[in-house]
Amino acid sequence: MTNHPSQSSVTTNAALPVPSGRVEGGQLDVWTLFNNLTAQHKAINLGQGFMGFPAPQFVKDAGSAAVQDETCTQYAPPRGKPELRNELAKNYSAFFGRTINPDTEIVVAAGGNEGLLCVFAAFMNPGDEAILMEPAFDQYTMNLKMISGVPKFVPLKTRPGVDPAQEVLTADDWVLDIAALRAQITPRTKVLVVNTPHNPIGKVFSTAELTEIAAVAQEFNLVVLSDEVYDRLTYEGKPHVSIATLPGMWERTVVSCSAGKAFGVTGWRIGWMIGAEALITPCLRAHTRYVFTVNSPMQVGIAHAFQQAAQNDFFARQRGEYLARRDRFMRALDRTGLAYTIPHGSYFVLVNTGRIRIPVGYTFPPEIADRDPCYKMGYFFTKEIGVTGIPTTEFYSETNSPLGQDYIRFAFCKPDDVLDAAAERLLRVKQFM
Ligand code: PMP
């Protein structure tokens, strides 16, 4: 074999390839960091929002049958399998109060997350801005980075006069200052993200609140990306309202949803975008570039799951189960004396840690030592209390992160025995208050 001198000099002397700014990542991401810490300290993981209980059997059966179905073994159309789009149109027409056209007003996405990316890509050029309400699901900012979009932030704040460290609040106590929202808008603003039910607050925006937001969107000709992945998980009779149903808003709203949340199958990676044809067509173009088409069997599995859910009252039952989990977890928090925000939707609870005192001289490992106090509190929970949550500063920009400093987010989409074990451990917190 001949040795090739030019080749060996290239390998030894050349600089290493440099990744683009789009994918640069400084510190370890919060999910990996806290999953690692959870394993290391044998903590109970109420951090990441994946279901800790099995998916419904009828959903899994529908998925298995679709895998065996020869019509599901090849490419689906980029817009999505007609079986699923037809079911979605049936399902959502009543909700939106209009007949949804499955051939023009729906695109099936690879989970809610891909839907978000498509909407940003469809309506933003590099340097264009999107408004996010903080605390905000962390993928928005990262998705914007992928398309060289710029996030602008407006915080949801607790009402003046309430004391979040001492009182149990409700998600309604977190409010948007509409003037602060307007102040973030510039000629480059193209997209306004609304997330209801909200992660991580659990806020379900009222019609009155959405009406105010809608007026701003109309005044400044913004596309509203309405992230409604928790649309079927609302409690206490709070109605889930889509901003797309408000007057003049169908024409400027893309709604993004997730089968992962609706049916407890986050690993299937099925979501959908719904909106007017003029909005959905550019989203389809972006989607066709990103993934071309979504896996066929799970689309048909979800189509059949929707059909059966209509017969077996699944969504009402599921809502009841989540409500029971929420209440179980809130009772556990009540026994600790910690203040928290009662969620009206989604499956997260923000716990206020303002009254917890980490002992003086307490030491943190290197991966935590240079992080903010919220991360330190998160670490303290994992190691000393034995229950993992996610530091809420993760859901804030650097400027607004002081607003999230005193909150840890816990996910209650876990089985009763896990919630009960967490409840026992959470009592340990009392010695630090
Ligand atoms: N939006 C919000 C607010 C979420 O919490 C999540 C999932 N955690 C998503 C979108 C993404 O959903 P999916 O898993 O279907 O991509």
Coordinates of C-alpha atoms and ligand atoms in Angstrom, one line a residue:
M1 CA 0.0 0.0 0.0
T2 CA 1.4 3.4 -0.9
N3 CA 1.7 6.1 1.7
H4 CA 0.1 9.4 0.5
P5 CA 2.2 12.2 2.0
S6 CA -0.2 15.0 1.2
Q7 CA -3.1 13.2 2.9
S8 CA -1.2 12.6 6.2
S9 CA 0.0 16.2 6.3
V10 CA -3.6 17.3 5.9
T11 CA -4.8 15.2 8.8
T12 CA -2.1 16.3 11.2
N13 CA -1.8 20.0 10.4
A14 CA -5.3 21.2 9.4
A15 CA -7.4 23.1 11.8
L16 CA -10.5 21.3 13.0
P17 CA -13.9 22.0 11.4
V18 CA -15.8 24.7 13.2
P19 CA -19.5 24.2 13.8
S20 CA -21.8 27.1 12.8
G21 CA -23.1 29.6 15.3
R22 CA -26.5 28.1 14.9
V23 CA -25.5 25.0 16.9
E24 CA -23.0 26.5 19.2
G25 CA -23.7 25.4 22.8
G26 CA -21.9 26.7 25.8
Q27 CA -22.7 24.8 28.9
L28 CA -24.3 21.4 29.3
D29 CA -28.0 21.6 28.6
V30 CA -30.3 21.6 31.6
W31 CA -32.0 18.3 30.7
T32 CA -28.7 16.3 30.4
L33 CA -27.3 18.0 33.4
F34 CA -30.2 17.3 35.7
N35 CA -30.8 13.8 34.3
N36 CA -27.2 13.0 35.1
L37 CA -27.5 14.5 38.6
T38 CA -30.7 12.5 39.2
A39 CA -29.0 9.3 38.3
Q40 CA -25.9 10.1 40.4
H41 CA -27.9 11.0 43.5
K42 CA -30.7 8.5 43.0
A43 CA -33.3 11.2 43.1
I44 CA -36.9 11.0 41.9
N45 CA -37.1 12.7 38.5
L46 CA -39.9 15.2 38.2
G47 CA -37.8 17.3 35.9
Q48 CA -38.4 16.5 32.3
G49 CA -42.0 16.4 31.1
F50 CA -42.3 12.9 29.8
M51 CA -45.0 10.5 31.0
G52 CA -43.8 8.1 33.7
F53 CA -46.8 5.8 33.1
P54 CA -47.5 3.5 30.1
A55 CA -49.3 5.0 27.1
P56 CA -52.9 3.9 26.7
Q57 CA -53.2 0.4 25.3
F58 CA -55.6 1.3 22.6
V59 CA -53.1 3.9 21.3
K60 CA -50.3 1.4 21.3
D61 CA -52.5 -1.2 19.6
A62 CA -53.4 1.4 16.9
G63 CA -49.7 2.1 16.3
S64 CA -48.8 -1.6 16.1
A65 CA -51.5 -2.3 13.6
A66 CA -50.3 0.6 11.5
V67 CA -46.8 -0.7 11.4
Q68 CA -48.2 -4.0 10.0
D69 CA -50.4 -2.1 7.5
E70 CA -48.7 -2.2 4.1
T71 CA -50.2 1.2 3.2
C72 CA -47.9 2.6 5.9
T73 CA -44.6 1.3 4.8
Q74 CA -43.7 4.0 2.3
Y75 CA -43.4 7.8 2.2
A76 CA -46.4 9.7 3.4
P77 CA -47.3 12.9 1.5
P78 CA -45.3 15.8 2.9
R79 CA -48.6 17.4 4.1
G80 CA -49.4 14.2 6.1
K81 CA -51.3 11.0 5.7
P82 CA -54.9 11.8 4.6
E83 CA -56.3 9.4 7.3
L84 CA -54.8 11.6 10.0
R85 CA -55.6 15.0 8.4
N86 CA -59.2 13.9 8.0
E87 CA -59.5 12.9 11.6
L88 CA -57.9 16.2 12.7
A89 CA -60.3 18.1 10.5
K90 CA -63.2 16.3 12.1
N91 CA -61.8 16.8 15.6
Y92 CA -60.9 20.4 15.3
S93 CA -63.7 21.9 13.2
A94 CA -66.1 22.1 16.1
F95 CA -63.3 23.6 18.4
F96 CA -62.4 26.3 15.8
G97 CA -66.1 26.9 14.9
R98 CA -65.3 26.5 11.2
T99 CA -65.0 23.6 8.8
I100 CA -61.3 22.8 8.6
N101 CA -60.1 21.7 5.2
P102 CA -57.9 18.7 5.7
D103 CA -56.2 19.2 2.2
T104 CA -55.2 22.9 2.7
E105 CA -55.4 23.9 6.3
I106 CA -53.4 21.1 8.1
V107 CA -49.8 19.9 8.0
V108 CA -48.6 16.9 10.0
A109 CA -45.3 17.7 11.7
A110 CA -42.7 15.6 13.4
G111 CA -44.0 16.7 16.9
G112 CA -45.0 20.1 18.1
N113 CA -41.4 21.2 18.1
E114 CA -40.9 20.8 14.4
G115 CA -44.2 22.7 13.9
L116 CA -42.7 25.6 15.8
L117 CA -39.6 25.6 13.7
C118 CA -41.6 25.6 10.5
V119 CA -43.7 28.6 11.5
F120 CA -40.6 30.6 12.3
A121 CA -38.9 29.6 9.1
A122 CA -42.1 30.3 7.1
F123 CA -42.5 33.9 8.3
M124 CA -39.1 35.2 9.3
N125 CA -36.1 36.2 7.3
P126 CA -32.7 36.3 9.1
G127 CA -32.7 39.2 11.6
D128 CA -36.5 39.3 11.9
E129 CA -37.8 39.2 15.4
A130 CA -40.3 37.0 17.3
I131 CA -41.8 37.9 20.7
L132 CA -41.7 35.3 23.4
M133 CA -43.5 35.5 26.8
E134 CA -41.3 34.5 29.6
P135 CA -41.0 32.1 31.2
A136 CA -40.9 30.4 27.8
F137 CA -40.6 26.8 26.6
D138 CA -36.8 26.7 26.0
Q139 CA -37.1 25.4 22.4
Y140 CA -38.5 28.6 21.0
T141 CA -35.2 30.5 21.4
M142 CA -33.2 27.5 20.0
N143 CA -35.5 27.2 17.1
L144 CA -35.1 30.9 16.3
K145 CA -31.4 30.5 16.3
M146 CA -31.6 27.9 13.6
I147 CA -33.3 30.3 11.3
S148 CA -31.2 33.3 12.4
G149 CA -34.2 34.9 14.0
V150 CA -34.0 37.1 17.0
P151 CA -36.1 36.5 20.2
K152 CA -37.5 39.5 22.0
F153 CA -38.8 38.9 25.5
V154 CA -41.7 40.1 27.5
P155 CA -42.2 38.6 31.0
L156 CA -45.4 37.3 32.5
K157 CA -45.3 38.6 36.1
T158 CA -47.1 37.8 39.3
R159 CA -49.7 40.4 40.1
P160 CA -48.6 43.3 42.2
G161 CA -49.7 42.8 45.8
V162 CA -49.2 39.0 46.0
D163 CA -46.3 37.4 47.7
P164 CA -45.2 34.4 45.7
A165 CA -42.8 33.2 48.5
Q166 CA -45.6 33.0 51.1
E167 CA -48.8 32.4 49.3
V168 CA -50.1 29.7 47.1
L169 CA -51.0 31.5 43.8
T170 CA -53.1 30.4 40.9
A171 CA -51.9 30.5 37.3
D172 CA -54.3 33.5 36.8
D173 CA -52.0 35.5 39.1
W174 CA -49.4 35.5 36.4
V175 CA -50.3 38.3 34.0
L176 CA -49.0 39.9 30.8
D177 CA -48.4 43.7 30.8
I178 CA -49.7 44.5 27.3
A179 CA -47.8 47.8 27.3
A180 CA -44.6 45.9 27.9
L181 CA -45.5 43.6 25.0
R182 CA -46.0 46.6 22.7
A183 CA -42.7 48.0 23.8
Q184 CA -40.9 45.0 22.4
I185 CA -42.3 45.4 18.9
T186 CA -40.1 46.9 16.2
P187 CA -40.5 47.0 12.4
R188 CA -38.6 43.7 12.3
T189 CA -41.2 41.9 14.5
K190 CA -42.9 39.2 12.5
V191 CA -44.1 36.5 14.9
L192 CA -45.8 36.6 18.3
V193 CA -45.7 33.3 20.2
V194 CA -48.6 32.6 22.5
N195 CA -48.5 29.4 24.6
T196 CA -51.7 28.3 26.2
P197 CA -52.0 26.2 28.3
H198 CA -48.6 27.5 29.3
N199 CA -45.4 25.6 30.1
P200 CA -44.1 26.1 32.8
I201 CA -46.7 28.3 34.6
G202 CA -49.8 26.2 33.8
K203 CA -51.6 29.4 32.8
V204 CA -54.7 29.1 30.6
F205 CA -55.1 32.4 28.9
S206 CA -58.7 33.8 29.1
T207 CA -60.6 35.2 26.1
A208 CA -60.1 38.7 27.5
E209 CA -56.4 38.3 27.7
L210 CA -56.2 36.8 24.2
T211 CA -58.3 39.6 22.9
E212 CA -55.8 42.1 24.0
I213 CA -53.0 40.1 22.5
A214 CA -54.9 39.7 19.3
A215 CA -55.4 43.5 19.0
V216 CA -51.6 44.0 19.1
A217 CA -51.0 41.2 16.5
Q218 CA -53.5 42.9 14.2
E219 CA -52.2 46.4 14.7
F220 CA -48.6 45.3 13.9
N221 CA -49.5 42.7 11.3
L222 CA -47.9 39.8 13.2
V223 CA -48.3 36.1 12.6
V224 CA -49.4 34.5 15.9
L225 CA -47.8 31.1 16.6
S226 CA -50.2 29.6 19.0
D227 CA -48.5 26.7 20.8
E228 CA -51.4 24.7 22.1
V229 CA -49.7 21.3 22.7
Y230 CA -51.5 21.0 26.1
D231 CA -54.9 21.8 24.6
R232 CA -56.5 18.7 26.2
L233 CA -55.0 19.1 29.6
T234 CA -57.0 21.9 31.4
Y235 CA -58.5 21.7 34.9
E236 CA -61.1 23.3 37.1
G237 CA -63.4 23.8 34.1
K238 CA -61.0 26.4 32.6
P239 CA -61.9 26.4 28.9
H240 CA -59.0 26.2 26.5
V241 CA -59.5 29.1 24.1
S242 CA -57.5 29.4 20.9
I243 CA -56.5 32.9 19.8
A244 CA -57.3 31.6 16.3
T245 CA -61.0 31.7 17.1
L246 CA -61.1 35.4 17.9
P247 CA -62.4 37.8 15.3
G248 CA -59.8 38.5 12.5
M249 CA -57.3 36.0 14.0
W250 CA -57.9 32.9 11.8
E251 CA -56.1 34.8 9.0
R252 CA -52.9 35.3 11.1
T253 CA -52.6 32.4 13.4
V254 CA -50.9 29.0 13.1
V255 CA -51.9 26.6 15.8
S256 CA -49.3 24.0 16.8
C257 CA -50.3 20.8 18.6
S258 CA -48.8 17.5 19.7
A259 CA -50.0 13.9 19.7
G260 CA -47.2 13.4 22.3
K261 CA -49.2 15.4 24.8
A262 CA -52.7 14.5 23.6
F263 CA -52.1 10.7 23.8
G264 CA -49.1 10.4 26.1
V265 CA -46.7 9.3 23.3
T266 CA -44.0 11.9 23.2
G267 CA -41.7 9.4 21.5
W268 CA -43.9 9.0 18.5
R269 CA -43.0 12.5 17.3
I270 CA -46.3 13.4 15.7
G271 CA -47.7 16.9 15.8
W272 CA -49.8 19.2 13.5
M273 CA -50.1 22.7 12.4
I274 CA -53.6 24.1 11.7
G275 CA -54.4 27.5 10.1
A276 CA -55.6 29.3 7.0
E277 CA -54.3 28.0 3.7
A278 CA -52.3 31.2 3.1
L279 CA -50.4 30.5 6.3
I280 CA -50.2 26.7 6.1
T281 CA -48.8 26.7 2.6
P282 CA -45.5 28.4 3.6
C283 CA -45.3 26.2 6.7
L284 CA -45.6 23.1 4.4
R285 CA -42.8 24.4 2.3
A286 CA -40.5 24.8 5.4
H287 CA -41.7 21.4 6.7
T288 CA -40.9 19.7 3.3
R289 CA -37.3 21.0 3.6
Y290 CA -36.8 20.0 7.2
V291 CA -38.2 16.5 7.3
F292 CA -39.8 16.1 3.9
T293 CA -42.4 13.9 5.4
V294 CA -43.3 12.4 8.8
N295 CA -43.2 8.6 9.5
S296 CA -46.3 7.0 8.1
P297 CA -47.3 4.4 10.6
M298 CA -47.5 6.6 13.7
Q299 CA -49.6 9.1 11.7
V300 CA -52.2 6.4 10.9
G301 CA -51.9 5.1 14.5
I302 CA -52.8 8.5 15.8
A303 CA -55.7 8.8 13.3
H304 CA -57.1 5.5 14.6
A305 CA -56.5 6.6 18.2
F306 CA -58.6 9.7 17.5
Q307 CA -61.4 7.5 16.1
Q308 CA -61.4 5.4 19.2
A309 CA -61.0 8.3 21.6
A310 CA -64.3 9.6 20.2
Q311 CA -65.9 6.3 21.3
N312 CA -64.3 5.6 24.6
D313 CA -64.3 9.1 26.2
F314 CA -60.5 9.0 26.4
F315 CA -59.8 12.7 26.6
A316 CA -62.2 13.3 29.5
R317 CA -60.8 10.3 31.4
Q318 CA -57.2 11.4 30.8
R319 CA -58.0 14.9 32.0
G320 CA -59.5 13.4 35.2
E321 CA -56.3 11.3 35.7
Y322 CA -54.1 14.4 35.3
L323 CA -56.3 16.4 37.6
A324 CA -55.9 13.7 40.3
R325 CA -52.1 13.7 39.8
R326 CA -52.0 17.5 40.0
D327 CA -54.0 17.5 43.2
R328 CA -51.9 14.7 44.7
F329 CA -48.8 16.6 44.1
M330 CA -50.3 19.9 45.4
R331 CA -51.3 18.1 48.6
A332 CA -47.7 16.9 49.0
L333 CA -46.5 20.5 48.6
D334 CA -49.1 21.8 51.1
R335 CA -47.5 19.4 53.7
T336 CA -44.1 21.0 53.1
G337 CA -45.4 24.6 53.6
L338 CA -43.8 25.6 50.3
A339 CA -45.6 28.2 48.2
Y340 CA -46.5 27.3 44.6
T341 CA -48.6 28.2 41.6
I342 CA -51.8 26.1 41.0
P343 CA -51.7 25.2 37.3
H344 CA -55.0 25.4 35.4
G345 CA -53.4 23.5 32.5
S346 CA -50.4 21.4 31.3
Y347 CA -48.6 19.1 33.8
F348 CA -46.2 21.4 35.6
V349 CA -46.1 23.1 38.9
L350 CA -43.9 26.1 39.7
V351 CA -42.7 25.8 43.3
N352 CA -41.4 28.9 45.0
T353 CA -38.1 28.3 46.8
G354 CA -37.7 31.8 48.2
R355 CA -38.1 30.5 51.8
I356 CA -35.5 27.7 51.5
R357 CA -32.1 28.5 53.0
I358 CA -29.2 26.5 51.6
P359 CA -26.7 26.1 54.5
V360 CA -23.8 28.5 54.6
G361 CA -20.7 26.9 53.1
Y362 CA -22.7 24.3 51.2
T363 CA -20.5 23.1 48.3
F364 CA -21.5 22.6 44.7
P365 CA -19.8 20.5 42.0
P366 CA -18.0 22.3 39.2
E367 CA -20.9 21.9 36.7
I368 CA -23.1 23.8 39.1
A369 CA -20.7 26.2 40.9
D370 CA -20.7 28.7 38.1
R371 CA -24.5 28.6 37.4
D372 CA -27.1 30.9 38.8
P373 CA -28.7 30.5 42.2
C374 CA -31.7 28.8 40.7
Y375 CA -29.5 26.0 39.3
K376 CA -27.9 25.8 42.7
M377 CA -31.3 25.4 44.3
G378 CA -32.2 22.7 41.7
Y379 CA -29.0 20.9 42.6
F380 CA -29.8 21.2 46.3
F381 CA -33.3 19.6 45.6
T382 CA -31.8 16.7 43.7
K383 CA -29.1 15.9 46.2
E384 CA -30.5 16.8 49.6
I385 CA -34.2 16.5 49.1
G386 CA -34.0 13.7 46.6
V387 CA -36.4 15.1 44.1
T388 CA -35.4 16.7 40.8
G389 CA -37.1 19.7 39.2
I390 CA -35.9 22.1 36.5
P391 CA -34.5 25.5 37.4
T392 CA -37.0 28.0 36.0
T393 CA -34.2 30.5 34.9
E394 CA -33.8 28.0 32.0
F395 CA -37.0 29.4 30.7
Y396 CA -35.8 33.1 30.8
S397 CA -33.4 35.2 28.8
E398 CA -30.4 36.5 30.7
T399 CA -32.0 39.9 31.2
N400 CA -35.2 38.6 32.8
S401 CA -33.7 35.6 34.6
P402 CA -33.9 37.3 38.0
L403 CA -37.7 36.9 37.7
G404 CA -37.4 33.1 37.6
Q405 CA -34.7 32.9 40.3
D406 CA -37.0 31.6 43.0
Y407 CA -38.9 28.9 41.1
I408 CA -38.3 25.2 40.4
R409 CA -40.6 23.5 37.9
F410 CA -41.9 20.0 38.7
A411 CA -43.6 17.8 36.3
F412 CA -46.5 15.7 37.7
C413 CA -47.1 13.5 34.6
K414 CA -45.8 10.6 36.8
P415 CA -47.5 7.5 38.4
D416 CA -49.0 7.8 41.9
D417 CA -46.3 5.7 43.5
V418 CA -43.6 8.1 42.2
L419 CA -45.6 11.1 43.3
D420 CA -46.1 9.6 46.7
A421 CA -42.4 8.8 47.1
A422 CA -41.6 12.3 46.0
A423 CA -44.1 13.6 48.6
E424 CA -42.2 11.8 51.4
R425 CA -38.9 13.2 50.3
L426 CA -40.2 16.7 49.9
L427 CA -40.9 16.8 53.6
R428 CA -37.1 17.0 54.1
V429 CA -37.3 20.6 52.8
K430 CA -38.9 21.7 56.1
Q431 CA -35.6 21.6 57.9
F432 CA -34.2 24.2 55.5
M433 CA -37.1 26.7 55.8
Ligands
PMP1 N1 -44.5 23.4 23.2 C1 -44.4 23.2 24.5 C2 -44.9 24.4 25.3 C3 -43.9 22.1 25.1 O1 -43.9 22.0 26.4 C4 -43.5 21.0 24.3 C5 -42.9 19.7 24.8 N2 -42.3 19.8 26.0 C6 -43.6 21.2 22.9 C7 -44.1 22.4 22.4 C8 -43.0 20.2 21.9 O2 -43.9 19.1 21.8 P1 -43.4 17.8 21.0 O3 -42.9 16.8 22.1 O4 -44.6 17.3 20.4 O5 -42.3 18.2 20.1

